[in-house]
């Protein structure tokens, strides 16, 4: 005779609680996950999402006890209960578009592709600029070998983005194709009566011998100023042998917004990648910029500019892994910090033993406009190769009285002299942007920011 003993309801409850505690380590993060996974996908995309869900359920929101987040406190974020953003179509966005990219623009509003505001015409053969769901099935499956395959895919906010993935801004440039027209990927946030979260995603694939310039821009609709929302963005960029990518990333979210962004780049042999990262907006913003060298003789140029005022916090974390010989990287990141704002820069360059004859330089320059402004900077080199040329450094300064006096002696009043010096400090980065209309817009934004905080 076999006697069956029913499990105790209490024991069952305890076991379920234990499994829940193991899987859902962070109640707040689980709440975000539930909001973002309500919409299902199919096939390989659903499998990709399910894998990311598992990572998220084993993760927690970072705290200042973790070294990588020591200066960026997310407790204000945790106090906000976000809900998934809904689709919204603005009546017009002419002030946000670029004339150079009039026929090569993808627009996403609250993370949702908006064809009525996009414009994709007259692109040369061998160039794909589209959202993922509009691509043929064969092309989607080709894309699957790149999407969410970059290093660092398990990082909590990156995995959260993948877990809720429904669509992607996709740029593919085929072998030996050179596209002269810049491509504009525009992500517009429209806040609602309640705090919302959206998760834009970009994938750029430059095949061997190709060249492309693209602008990735995050902004808010004019009626959204003052609204609380979270943008959790991820961009993956793959450069094949001898490919060349010029990438400009602009973040100018609303004053009460949270922005967390990840840019992951993989560079094959002889490829050249340039990033111009501009940060103006957001109550709290964080950009993780990670470059992985997968072949010899790559060139990497990272230019960054952060301008913040009030109580803003802007954090830039970069990591360049030069794993092969003859690599070259140059990084210049500048911060202009006013009022009680707080800027963070942490840049790492890894040069292991196989990466002989590497040439790497890294510099962080900071300009404080107020006695209460703050910057935490930590440039780092980790080198085990013995035949390299590497340098790094950081400076923190204020506007020099001698320079202001010199300009005043030439008939320029004090306020104009200060503005001229600030403009010159910012222009070194902005002038590297290859799109003229965007350069002009950003210089105007610099002036308007100064004027509103004088």
CSV table of C-alpha atoms in Angstrom, one decimal:
chain,number,residue,atom,x,y,z
A,1,UNK,CA,0.0,0.0,0.0
A,2,UNK,CA,1.2,3.4,-0.9
A,3,UNK,CA,0.3,6.2,1.5
A,4,UNK,CA,0.2,9.7,-0.1
A,5,UNK,CA,0.9,12.6,2.2
A,6,UNK,CA,-0.4,15.9,1.0
A,7,UNK,CA,2.2,18.7,1.4
A,8,UNK,CA,1.4,21.1,4.2
A,9,UNK,CA,-0.1,24.4,3.0
A,10,UNK,CA,2.3,26.2,5.2
A,11,UNK,CA,5.3,24.3,3.8
A,12,UNK,CA,4.0,25.1,0.2
A,13,UNK,CA,3.7,28.7,1.1
A,14,UNK,CA,7.2,28.8,2.5
A,15,UNK,CA,8.7,27.1,-0.6
A,16,UNK,CA,6.9,29.6,-2.9
A,17,UNK,CA,8.2,32.5,-0.8
A,18,UNK,CA,11.7,31.1,-1.0
A,19,UNK,CA,11.6,30.7,-4.7
A,20,UNK,CA,10.2,34.2,-5.1
A,21,UNK,CA,12.9,35.7,-2.9
A,22,UNK,CA,15.6,34.0,-5.0
A,23,UNK,CA,14.1,35.0,-8.3
A,24,UNK,CA,12.7,38.4,-7.5
A,25,UNK,CA,15.5,39.9,-5.5
A,26,UNK,CA,14.3,43.5,-5.9
A,27,UNK,CA,10.6,44.2,-5.5
A,28,UNK,CA,10.9,47.6,-7.2
A,29,UNK,CA,12.7,46.1,-10.2
A,30,UNK,CA,10.1,43.3,-10.5
A,31,UNK,CA,7.4,46.0,-10.6
A,32,UNK,CA,9.1,47.7,-13.6
A,33,UNK,CA,9.6,44.3,-15.2
A,34,UNK,CA,5.9,43.5,-14.9
A,35,UNK,CA,5.0,46.8,-16.6
A,36,UNK,CA,7.4,46.3,-19.5
A,37,UNK,CA,6.7,42.6,-20.3
A,38,UNK,CA,2.9,42.9,-20.6
A,39,UNK,CA,3.2,43.0,-24.4
A,40,UNK,CA,4.4,39.6,-25.8
A,41,UNK,CA,6.7,38.9,-28.8
A,42,UNK,CA,7.1,35.9,-31.0
A,43,UNK,CA,9.8,33.4,-32.0
A,44,UNK,CA,13.5,34.3,-31.5
A,45,UNK,CA,12.6,37.7,-30.1
A,46,UNK,CA,10.4,36.2,-27.3
A,47,UNK,CA,13.2,33.8,-26.5
A,48,UNK,CA,15.7,36.7,-26.2
A,49,UNK,CA,13.3,38.5,-23.9
A,50,UNK,CA,12.7,35.5,-21.7
A,51,UNK,CA,16.5,35.1,-21.2
A,52,UNK,CA,16.8,38.7,-20.2
A,53,UNK,CA,13.8,38.4,-17.8
A,54,UNK,CA,15.7,35.7,-15.9
A,55,UNK,CA,18.7,38.0,-15.5
A,56,UNK,CA,16.5,40.9,-14.3
A,57,UNK,CA,14.8,38.7,-11.7
A,58,UNK,CA,18.2,37.8,-10.3
A,59,UNK,CA,19.3,41.4,-10.2
A,60,UNK,CA,18.9,44.5,-8.1
A,61,UNK,CA,18.8,48.2,-8.7
A,62,UNK,CA,22.4,49.5,-8.1
A,63,UNK,CA,23.2,51.4,-4.9
A,64,UNK,CA,26.0,53.7,-3.9
A,65,UNK,CA,27.6,50.8,-2.0
A,66,UNK,CA,28.7,49.5,-5.4
A,67,UNK,CA,31.9,51.0,-6.8
A,68,UNK,CA,30.5,51.7,-10.3
A,69,UNK,CA,27.6,53.6,-8.8
A,70,UNK,CA,29.3,55.2,-5.8
A,71,UNK,CA,28.5,58.8,-6.9
A,72,UNK,CA,25.2,58.2,-8.5
A,73,UNK,CA,22.4,57.7,-6.0
A,74,UNK,CA,19.3,56.1,-7.6
A,75,UNK,CA,17.1,56.5,-4.4
A,76,UNK,CA,15.1,59.3,-6.1
A,77,UNK,CA,14.3,56.9,-8.9
A,78,UNK,CA,13.1,54.2,-6.6
A,79,UNK,CA,10.6,56.6,-5.0
A,80,UNK,CA,8.8,56.9,-8.3
A,81,UNK,CA,6.2,54.4,-9.5
A,82,UNK,CA,6.5,54.3,-13.3
A,83,UNK,CA,4.0,52.8,-15.7
A,84,UNK,CA,4.7,51.8,-19.3
A,85,UNK,CA,4.4,54.8,-21.6
A,86,UNK,CA,1.5,54.9,-24.1
A,87,UNK,CA,1.8,55.8,-27.8
A,88,UNK,CA,1.4,59.4,-28.7
A,89,UNK,CA,1.8,61.2,-32.0
A,90,UNK,CA,2.8,64.9,-31.8
A,91,UNK,CA,1.2,67.1,-34.4
A,92,UNK,CA,4.6,68.3,-35.7
A,93,UNK,CA,8.3,68.1,-34.9
A,94,UNK,CA,9.9,70.5,-37.3
A,95,UNK,CA,12.0,72.1,-34.6
A,96,UNK,CA,13.6,68.7,-33.8
A,97,UNK,CA,14.5,67.6,-37.3
A,98,UNK,CA,17.8,68.1,-39.2
A,99,UNK,CA,17.7,69.4,-42.8
A,100,UNK,CA,20.7,67.2,-43.7
A,101,UNK,CA,18.7,64.2,-42.7
A,102,UNK,CA,15.4,65.2,-44.2
A,103,UNK,CA,15.0,61.9,-46.0
A,104,UNK,CA,16.9,59.6,-43.6
A,105,UNK,CA,15.0,60.0,-40.3
A,106,UNK,CA,13.5,57.4,-37.9
A,107,UNK,CA,11.3,58.8,-35.2
A,108,UNK,CA,10.2,56.9,-32.1
A,109,UNK,CA,7.8,58.4,-29.6
A,110,UNK,CA,7.7,56.9,-26.2
A,111,UNK,CA,9.8,54.0,-27.7
A,112,UNK,CA,7.2,53.3,-30.4
A,113,UNK,CA,8.0,53.7,-34.0
A,114,UNK,CA,6.1,56.5,-35.6
A,115,UNK,CA,6.0,56.3,-39.4
A,116,UNK,CA,4.0,59.5,-39.9
A,117,UNK,CA,6.9,61.5,-38.5
A,118,UNK,CA,9.7,59.4,-40.1
A,119,UNK,CA,11.1,59.9,-43.6
A,120,UNK,CA,13.1,57.2,-45.3
A,121,UNK,CA,13.6,57.9,-49.1
A,122,UNK,CA,16.3,58.0,-51.7
A,123,UNK,CA,18.7,55.9,-49.7
A,124,UNK,CA,21.4,54.2,-51.7
A,125,UNK,CA,21.3,50.5,-52.4
A,126,UNK,CA,22.8,48.4,-49.7
A,127,UNK,CA,21.5,50.6,-46.8
A,128,UNK,CA,18.7,49.6,-44.5
A,129,UNK,CA,17.1,52.1,-42.2
A,130,UNK,CA,14.0,50.7,-40.6
A,131,UNK,CA,12.3,49.6,-37.5
A,132,UNK,CA,12.8,45.9,-36.7
A,133,UNK,CA,9.2,44.8,-37.1
A,134,UNK,CA,8.9,46.2,-40.6
A,135,UNK,CA,11.8,44.1,-41.9
A,136,UNK,CA,11.2,40.9,-43.8
A,137,UNK,CA,11.5,37.7,-41.7
A,138,UNK,CA,14.9,36.7,-43.3
A,139,UNK,CA,16.3,40.1,-42.5
A,140,UNK,CA,15.0,39.9,-38.9
A,141,UNK,CA,16.7,36.6,-38.4
A,142,UNK,CA,20.0,38.1,-39.8
A,143,UNK,CA,19.6,40.9,-37.3
A,144,UNK,CA,19.2,38.3,-34.4
A,145,UNK,CA,22.9,37.5,-34.5
A,146,UNK,CA,23.7,41.0,-33.4
A,147,UNK,CA,20.8,42.1,-31.2
A,148,UNK,CA,21.6,41.8,-27.5
A,149,UNK,CA,24.8,40.0,-28.2
A,150,UNK,CA,27.2,42.7,-27.2
A,151,UNK,CA,29.4,42.5,-24.0
A,152,UNK,CA,27.6,43.6,-20.9
A,153,UNK,CA,24.1,42.4,-22.0
A,154,UNK,CA,23.5,41.1,-18.4
A,155,UNK,CA,23.9,44.6,-16.8
A,156,UNK,CA,20.6,45.3,-15.0
A,157,UNK,CA,19.3,48.2,-17.0
A,158,UNK,CA,20.5,46.7,-20.3
A,159,UNK,CA,18.7,43.4,-19.4
A,160,UNK,CA,15.6,45.3,-18.4
A,161,UNK,CA,15.6,47.0,-21.8
A,162,UNK,CA,15.9,43.6,-23.6
A,163,UNK,CA,13.2,42.0,-21.4
A,164,UNK,CA,10.7,44.5,-22.6
A,165,UNK,CA,11.9,44.7,-26.2
A,166,UNK,CA,9.2,45.0,-28.9
A,167,UNK,CA,10.9,47.1,-31.6
A,168,UNK,CA,14.3,48.4,-32.6
A,169,UNK,CA,15.7,51.2,-34.7
A,170,UNK,CA,17.9,49.3,-37.2
A,171,UNK,CA,20.7,50.7,-39.4
A,172,UNK,CA,22.6,48.2,-41.6
A,173,UNK,CA,25.2,49.3,-44.2
A,174,UNK,CA,26.3,46.6,-46.5
A,175,UNK,CA,29.8,45.7,-47.5
A,176,UNK,CA,31.8,48.6,-49.1
A,177,UNK,CA,28.8,50.9,-49.2
A,178,UNK,CA,29.5,54.6,-48.3
A,179,UNK,CA,26.5,56.7,-47.3
A,180,UNK,CA,27.1,60.4,-47.3
A,181,UNK,CA,23.8,61.4,-45.9
A,182,UNK,CA,23.6,61.4,-42.1
A,183,UNK,CA,20.9,59.2,-40.5
A,184,UNK,CA,18.9,60.7,-37.7
A,185,UNK,CA,17.4,58.5,-35.0
A,186,UNK,CA,15.1,60.7,-33.0
A,187,UNK,CA,13.6,59.5,-29.7
A,188,UNK,CA,10.9,61.8,-28.3
A,189,UNK,CA,9.5,61.3,-24.8
A,190,UNK,CA,6.0,62.5,-24.0
A,191,UNK,CA,5.2,62.3,-20.3
A,192,UNK,CA,1.7,61.7,-19.0
A,193,UNK,CA,-0.3,62.5,-15.9
A,194,UNK,CA,1.6,59.7,-14.1
A,195,UNK,CA,5.3,59.0,-14.4
A,196,UNK,CA,6.1,56.8,-17.4
A,197,UNK,CA,9.0,54.6,-18.6
A,198,UNK,CA,10.0,54.0,-22.2
A,199,UNK,CA,12.9,51.8,-23.5
A,200,UNK,CA,14.3,52.9,-26.9
A,201,UNK,CA,16.7,50.4,-28.7
A,202,UNK,CA,19.1,51.0,-31.5
A,203,UNK,CA,21.2,48.5,-33.6
A,204,UNK,CA,23.8,49.7,-36.1
A,205,UNK,CA,25.7,47.2,-38.2
A,206,UNK,CA,28.5,48.5,-40.5
A,207,UNK,CA,29.8,45.7,-42.7
A,208,UNK,CA,33.3,45.5,-44.0
A,209,UNK,CA,34.5,48.6,-45.9
A,210,UNK,CA,31.4,50.6,-45.2
A,211,UNK,CA,31.0,54.2,-43.9
A,212,UNK,CA,28.1,55.8,-42.1
A,213,UNK,CA,27.3,58.9,-40.0
A,214,UNK,CA,24.3,58.8,-37.6
A,215,UNK,CA,22.8,61.0,-34.9
A,216,UNK,CA,21.1,59.4,-32.0
A,217,UNK,CA,19.0,62.0,-30.1
A,218,UNK,CA,16.9,61.8,-27.0
A,219,UNK,CA,14.6,64.8,-26.2
A,220,UNK,CA,11.1,65.6,-24.9
A,221,UNK,CA,8.0,67.0,-26.5
A,222,UNK,CA,7.4,70.7,-25.7
A,223,UNK,CA,4.3,69.9,-23.8
A,224,UNK,CA,6.1,67.4,-21.6
A,225,UNK,CA,8.4,69.9,-19.7
A,226,UNK,CA,8.1,69.4,-16.0
A,227,UNK,CA,6.7,65.8,-16.4
A,228,UNK,CA,8.5,62.9,-14.6
A,229,UNK,CA,9.5,60.0,-16.9
A,230,UNK,CA,12.3,57.5,-17.3
A,231,UNK,CA,14.1,56.7,-20.5
A,232,UNK,CA,16.1,53.5,-20.4
A,233,UNK,CA,18.0,53.3,-23.8
A,234,UNK,CA,20.4,50.8,-25.3
A,235,UNK,CA,22.4,51.1,-28.5
A,236,UNK,CA,24.6,48.4,-30.0
A,237,UNK,CA,27.1,49.2,-32.8
A,238,UNK,CA,29.0,46.6,-34.7
A,239,UNK,CA,31.9,47.5,-37.0
A,240,UNK,CA,33.3,44.9,-39.3
A,241,UNK,CA,36.8,45.0,-40.8
A,242,UNK,CA,37.8,48.4,-42.2
A,243,UNK,CA,34.3,49.9,-41.4
A,244,UNK,CA,34.0,53.6,-40.4
A,245,UNK,CA,31.2,54.9,-38.1
A,246,UNK,CA,30.7,58.5,-37.0
A,247,UNK,CA,28.2,58.6,-34.1
A,248,UNK,CA,26.8,61.6,-32.4
A,249,UNK,CA,24.7,61.0,-29.3
A,250,UNK,CA,22.6,63.9,-27.9
A,251,UNK,CA,20.7,63.7,-24.6
A,252,UNK,CA,18.5,66.7,-23.7
A,253,UNK,CA,15.6,65.2,-21.7
A,254,UNK,CA,13.2,67.2,-19.6
A,255,UNK,CA,14.2,68.8,-16.4
A,256,UNK,CA,12.4,66.2,-14.2
A,257,UNK,CA,13.4,63.2,-16.3
A,258,UNK,CA,15.6,60.2,-15.5
A,259,UNK,CA,17.8,59.0,-18.3
A,260,UNK,CA,19.9,55.8,-18.3
A,261,UNK,CA,21.7,54.9,-21.5
A,262,UNK,CA,24.1,52.2,-22.6
A,263,UNK,CA,26.2,52.3,-25.8
A,264,UNK,CA,28.1,49.1,-26.6
A,265,UNK,CA,30.6,49.1,-29.5
A,266,UNK,CA,32.5,46.1,-31.1
A,267,UNK,CA,35.3,47.0,-33.4
A,268,UNK,CA,36.9,44.5,-35.8
A,269,UNK,CA,40.3,44.9,-37.4
A,270,UNK,CA,41.2,48.2,-39.0
A,271,UNK,CA,37.8,49.8,-38.1
A,272,UNK,CA,37.4,53.4,-37.1
A,273,UNK,CA,34.8,54.6,-34.6
A,274,UNK,CA,34.1,58.2,-33.4
A,275,UNK,CA,31.5,59.1,-30.8
A,276,UNK,CA,30.5,62.7,-29.9
A,277,UNK,CA,28.4,62.4,-26.7
A,278,UNK,CA,26.5,65.5,-25.6
A,279,UNK,CA,24.6,65.7,-22.3
A,280,UNK,CA,22.4,68.6,-21.4
A,281,UNK,CA,19.1,67.3,-19.9
A,282,UNK,CA,17.6,65.3,-17.2
A,283,UNK,CA,17.3,65.5,-13.5
A,284,UNK,CA,19.5,62.4,-13.3
A,285,UNK,CA,21.4,60.9,-16.3
A,286,UNK,CA,23.8,58.1,-16.7
A,287,UNK,CA,25.6,57.0,-19.9
A,288,UNK,CA,27.7,53.8,-20.0
A,289,UNK,CA,29.9,53.8,-23.0
A,290,UNK,CA,31.7,50.5,-23.6
A,291,UNK,CA,34.1,49.8,-26.5
A,292,UNK,CA,35.5,46.3,-27.2
A,293,UNK,CA,38.3,45.8,-29.7
A,294,UNK,CA,38.0,42.5,-31.5
A,295,UNK,CA,40.8,42.9,-34.0
A,296,UNK,CA,44.1,44.7,-34.6
A,297,UNK,CA,44.8,48.3,-35.5
A,298,UNK,CA,41.5,49.9,-34.6
A,299,UNK,CA,41.0,53.6,-34.1
A,300,UNK,CA,38.6,54.9,-31.4
A,301,UNK,CA,37.8,58.6,-30.7
A,302,UNK,CA,35.5,59.5,-27.9
A,303,UNK,CA,34.5,63.2,-27.4
A,304,UNK,CA,32.1,64.1,-24.6
A,305,UNK,CA,30.5,67.3,-23.3
A,306,UNK,CA,28.3,67.6,-20.3
A,307,UNK,CA,26.6,70.9,-19.3
A,308,UNK,CA,24.4,70.9,-16.2
A,309,UNK,CA,22.9,73.4,-13.8
A,310,UNK,CA,20.5,73.5,-10.9
A,311,UNK,CA,20.4,70.2,-9.0
A,312,UNK,CA,21.2,68.0,-12.0
A,313,UNK,CA,23.4,64.9,-11.8
A,314,UNK,CA,25.1,63.6,-14.9
A,315,UNK,CA,27.3,60.5,-14.9
A,316,UNK,CA,29.5,59.2,-17.7
A,317,UNK,CA,31.2,55.8,-17.3
A,318,UNK,CA,33.3,54.7,-20.2
A,319,UNK,CA,35.4,51.5,-20.7
A,320,UNK,CA,37.7,50.8,-23.7
A,321,UNK,CA,39.1,47.3,-23.9
A,322,UNK,CA,42.1,47.3,-26.3
A,323,UNK,CA,42.7,43.5,-26.6
A,324,UNK,CA,44.8,43.4,-29.7
A,325,UNK,CA,48.0,45.1,-31.0
A,326,UNK,CA,48.3,48.5,-32.7
A,327,UNK,CA,45.1,49.9,-31.3
A,328,UNK,CA,44.7,53.7,-31.0
A,329,UNK,CA,42.2,55.5,-28.7
A,330,UNK,CA,41.8,59.1,-27.9
A,331,UNK,CA,39.2,60.4,-25.4
A,332,UNK,CA,38.4,63.9,-24.3
A,333,UNK,CA,35.5,64.5,-22.0
A,334,UNK,CA,34.5,68.0,-20.8
A,335,UNK,CA,32.1,69.0,-18.1
A,336,UNK,CA,30.6,72.5,-17.4
A,337,UNK,CA,28.9,72.4,-14.0
A,338,UNK,CA,26.9,75.3,-12.5
A,339,UNK,CA,24.8,76.0,-9.5
A,340,UNK,CA,24.6,72.9,-7.2
A,341,UNK,CA,24.9,70.4,-10.1
A,342,UNK,CA,27.0,67.3,-9.8
A,343,UNK,CA,29.0,65.7,-12.7
A,344,UNK,CA,30.7,62.3,-12.6
A,345,UNK,CA,33.3,60.9,-15.0
A,346,UNK,CA,34.8,57.5,-14.7
A,347,UNK,CA,36.9,56.4,-17.7
A,348,UNK,CA,38.7,53.1,-17.9
A,349,UNK,CA,41.2,51.9,-20.6
A,350,UNK,CA,42.3,48.3,-20.4
A,351,UNK,CA,45.5,47.3,-22.2
A,352,UNK,CA,46.3,43.6,-21.5
A,353,UNK,CA,49.6,41.9,-22.5
A,354,UNK,CA,48.5,40.9,-26.1
A,355,UNK,CA,47.8,44.6,-26.9
A,356,UNK,CA,51.4,45.6,-27.7
A,357,UNK,CA,52.1,48.9,-29.5
A,358,UNK,CA,48.8,50.4,-28.3
A,359,UNK,CA,48.5,54.2,-28.2
A,360,UNK,CA,45.9,55.4,-25.8
A,361,UNK,CA,45.2,58.9,-24.4
A,362,UNK,CA,42.4,60.0,-22.0
A,363,UNK,CA,41.6,63.4,-20.6
A,364,UNK,CA,38.8,64.8,-18.5
A,365,UNK,CA,38.5,68.6,-18.2
A,366,UNK,CA,36.0,70.2,-15.8
A,367,UNK,CA,34.9,73.8,-15.5
A,368,UNK,CA,33.0,74.7,-12.3
A,369,UNK,CA,30.9,77.9,-12.5
A,370,UNK,CA,29.8,77.9,-8.9
A,371,UNK,CA,31.4,77.3,-5.5
A,372,UNK,CA,28.7,74.7,-4.8
A,373,UNK,CA,29.1,72.8,-8.1
A,374,UNK,CA,30.7,69.4,-7.8
A,375,UNK,CA,32.6,67.0,-10.0
A,376,UNK,CA,33.9,63.5,-9.2
A,377,UNK,CA,36.5,62.3,-11.8
A,378,UNK,CA,38.4,59.1,-12.0
A,379,UNK,CA,40.3,58.4,-15.2
A,380,UNK,CA,41.9,54.9,-15.1
A,381,UNK,CA,44.5,53.0,-17.1
A,382,UNK,CA,45.0,49.3,-16.5
A,383,UNK,CA,48.1,48.2,-18.4
A,384,UNK,CA,49.9,44.9,-18.5
A,385,UNK,CA,51.4,45.2,-21.9
A,386,UNK,CA,55.0,46.5,-21.8
A,387,UNK,CA,55.4,48.2,-25.2
A,388,UNK,CA,52.7,50.9,-25.3
A,389,UNK,CA,52.2,54.6,-25.2
A,390,UNK,CA,49.4,55.6,-22.8
A,391,UNK,CA,48.5,58.7,-20.9
A,392,UNK,CA,45.6,59.9,-18.8
A,393,UNK,CA,44.6,62.9,-16.7
A,394,UNK,CA,42.0,65.2,-15.3
A,395,UNK,CA,41.7,68.9,-14.5
A,396,UNK,CA,39.2,70.9,-12.4
A,397,UNK,CA,39.2,74.6,-12.7
A,398,UNK,CA,37.1,77.8,-12.6
A,399,UNK,CA,37.0,80.7,-15.0
A,400,UNK,CA,40.3,82.5,-14.7
A,401,UNK,CA,40.2,86.1,-13.4
A,402,UNK,CA,43.1,87.0,-15.7
A,403,UNK,CA,41.3,85.8,-18.8
A,404,UNK,CA,38.2,87.7,-17.9
A,405,UNK,CA,40.3,90.8,-17.1
A,406,UNK,CA,42.0,90.5,-20.5
A,407,UNK,CA,38.7,90.4,-22.4
A,408,UNK,CA,37.4,93.3,-20.3
A,409,UNK,CA,40.5,95.3,-21.3
A,410,UNK,CA,39.4,94.8,-24.9
A,411,UNK,CA,36.0,96.4,-24.3
A,412,UNK,CA,34.0,93.3,-23.5
A,413,UNK,CA,31.8,93.5,-20.3
A,414,UNK,CA,32.3,90.9,-17.6
A,415,UNK,CA,29.2,88.8,-18.4
A,416,UNK,CA,30.0,88.6,-22.1
A,417,UNK,CA,33.6,87.7,-21.3
A,418,UNK,CA,32.4,84.8,-19.1
A,419,UNK,CA,30.1,83.6,-21.8
A,420,UNK,CA,32.8,83.8,-24.4
A,421,UNK,CA,35.1,81.6,-22.3
A,422,UNK,CA,32.4,79.1,-21.6
A,423,UNK,CA,31.5,79.0,-25.3
A,424,UNK,CA,35.1,78.4,-26.3
A,425,UNK,CA,35.3,75.5,-23.7
A,426,UNK,CA,32.2,73.8,-25.1
A,427,UNK,CA,33.0,74.5,-28.8
A,428,UNK,CA,36.0,72.3,-28.8
A,429,UNK,CA,33.7,69.3,-28.5
A,430,UNK,CA,30.7,70.6,-30.4
A,431,UNK,CA,32.8,71.6,-33.4
A,432,UNK,CA,33.7,67.9,-33.9
A,433,UNK,CA,30.1,67.1,-34.9
A,434,UNK,CA,29.9,66.5,-38.6
A,435,UNK,CA,26.4,67.9,-39.1
A,436,UNK,CA,26.3,71.7,-39.4
A,437,UNK,CA,22.7,72.3,-38.4
A,438,UNK,CA,23.2,70.2,-35.2
A,439,UNK,CA,26.3,72.1,-34.3
A,440,UNK,CA,24.4,75.4,-34.6
A,441,UNK,CA,21.5,74.1,-32.5
A,442,UNK,CA,23.8,72.8,-29.7
A,443,UNK,CA,25.7,76.1,-29.6
A,444,UNK,CA,22.4,77.9,-29.3
A,445,UNK,CA,21.4,75.5,-26.5
A,446,UNK,CA,24.6,76.3,-24.6
A,447,UNK,CA,23.9,80.0,-24.8
A,448,UNK,CA,20.3,79.5,-23.6
A,449,UNK,CA,21.3,77.4,-20.7
A,450,UNK,CA,23.8,80.0,-19.6
A,451,UNK,CA,21.3,82.8,-19.9
A,452,UNK,CA,18.6,81.0,-17.9
A,453,UNK,CA,21.1,80.5,-15.0
A,454,UNK,CA,22.9,83.8,-15.0
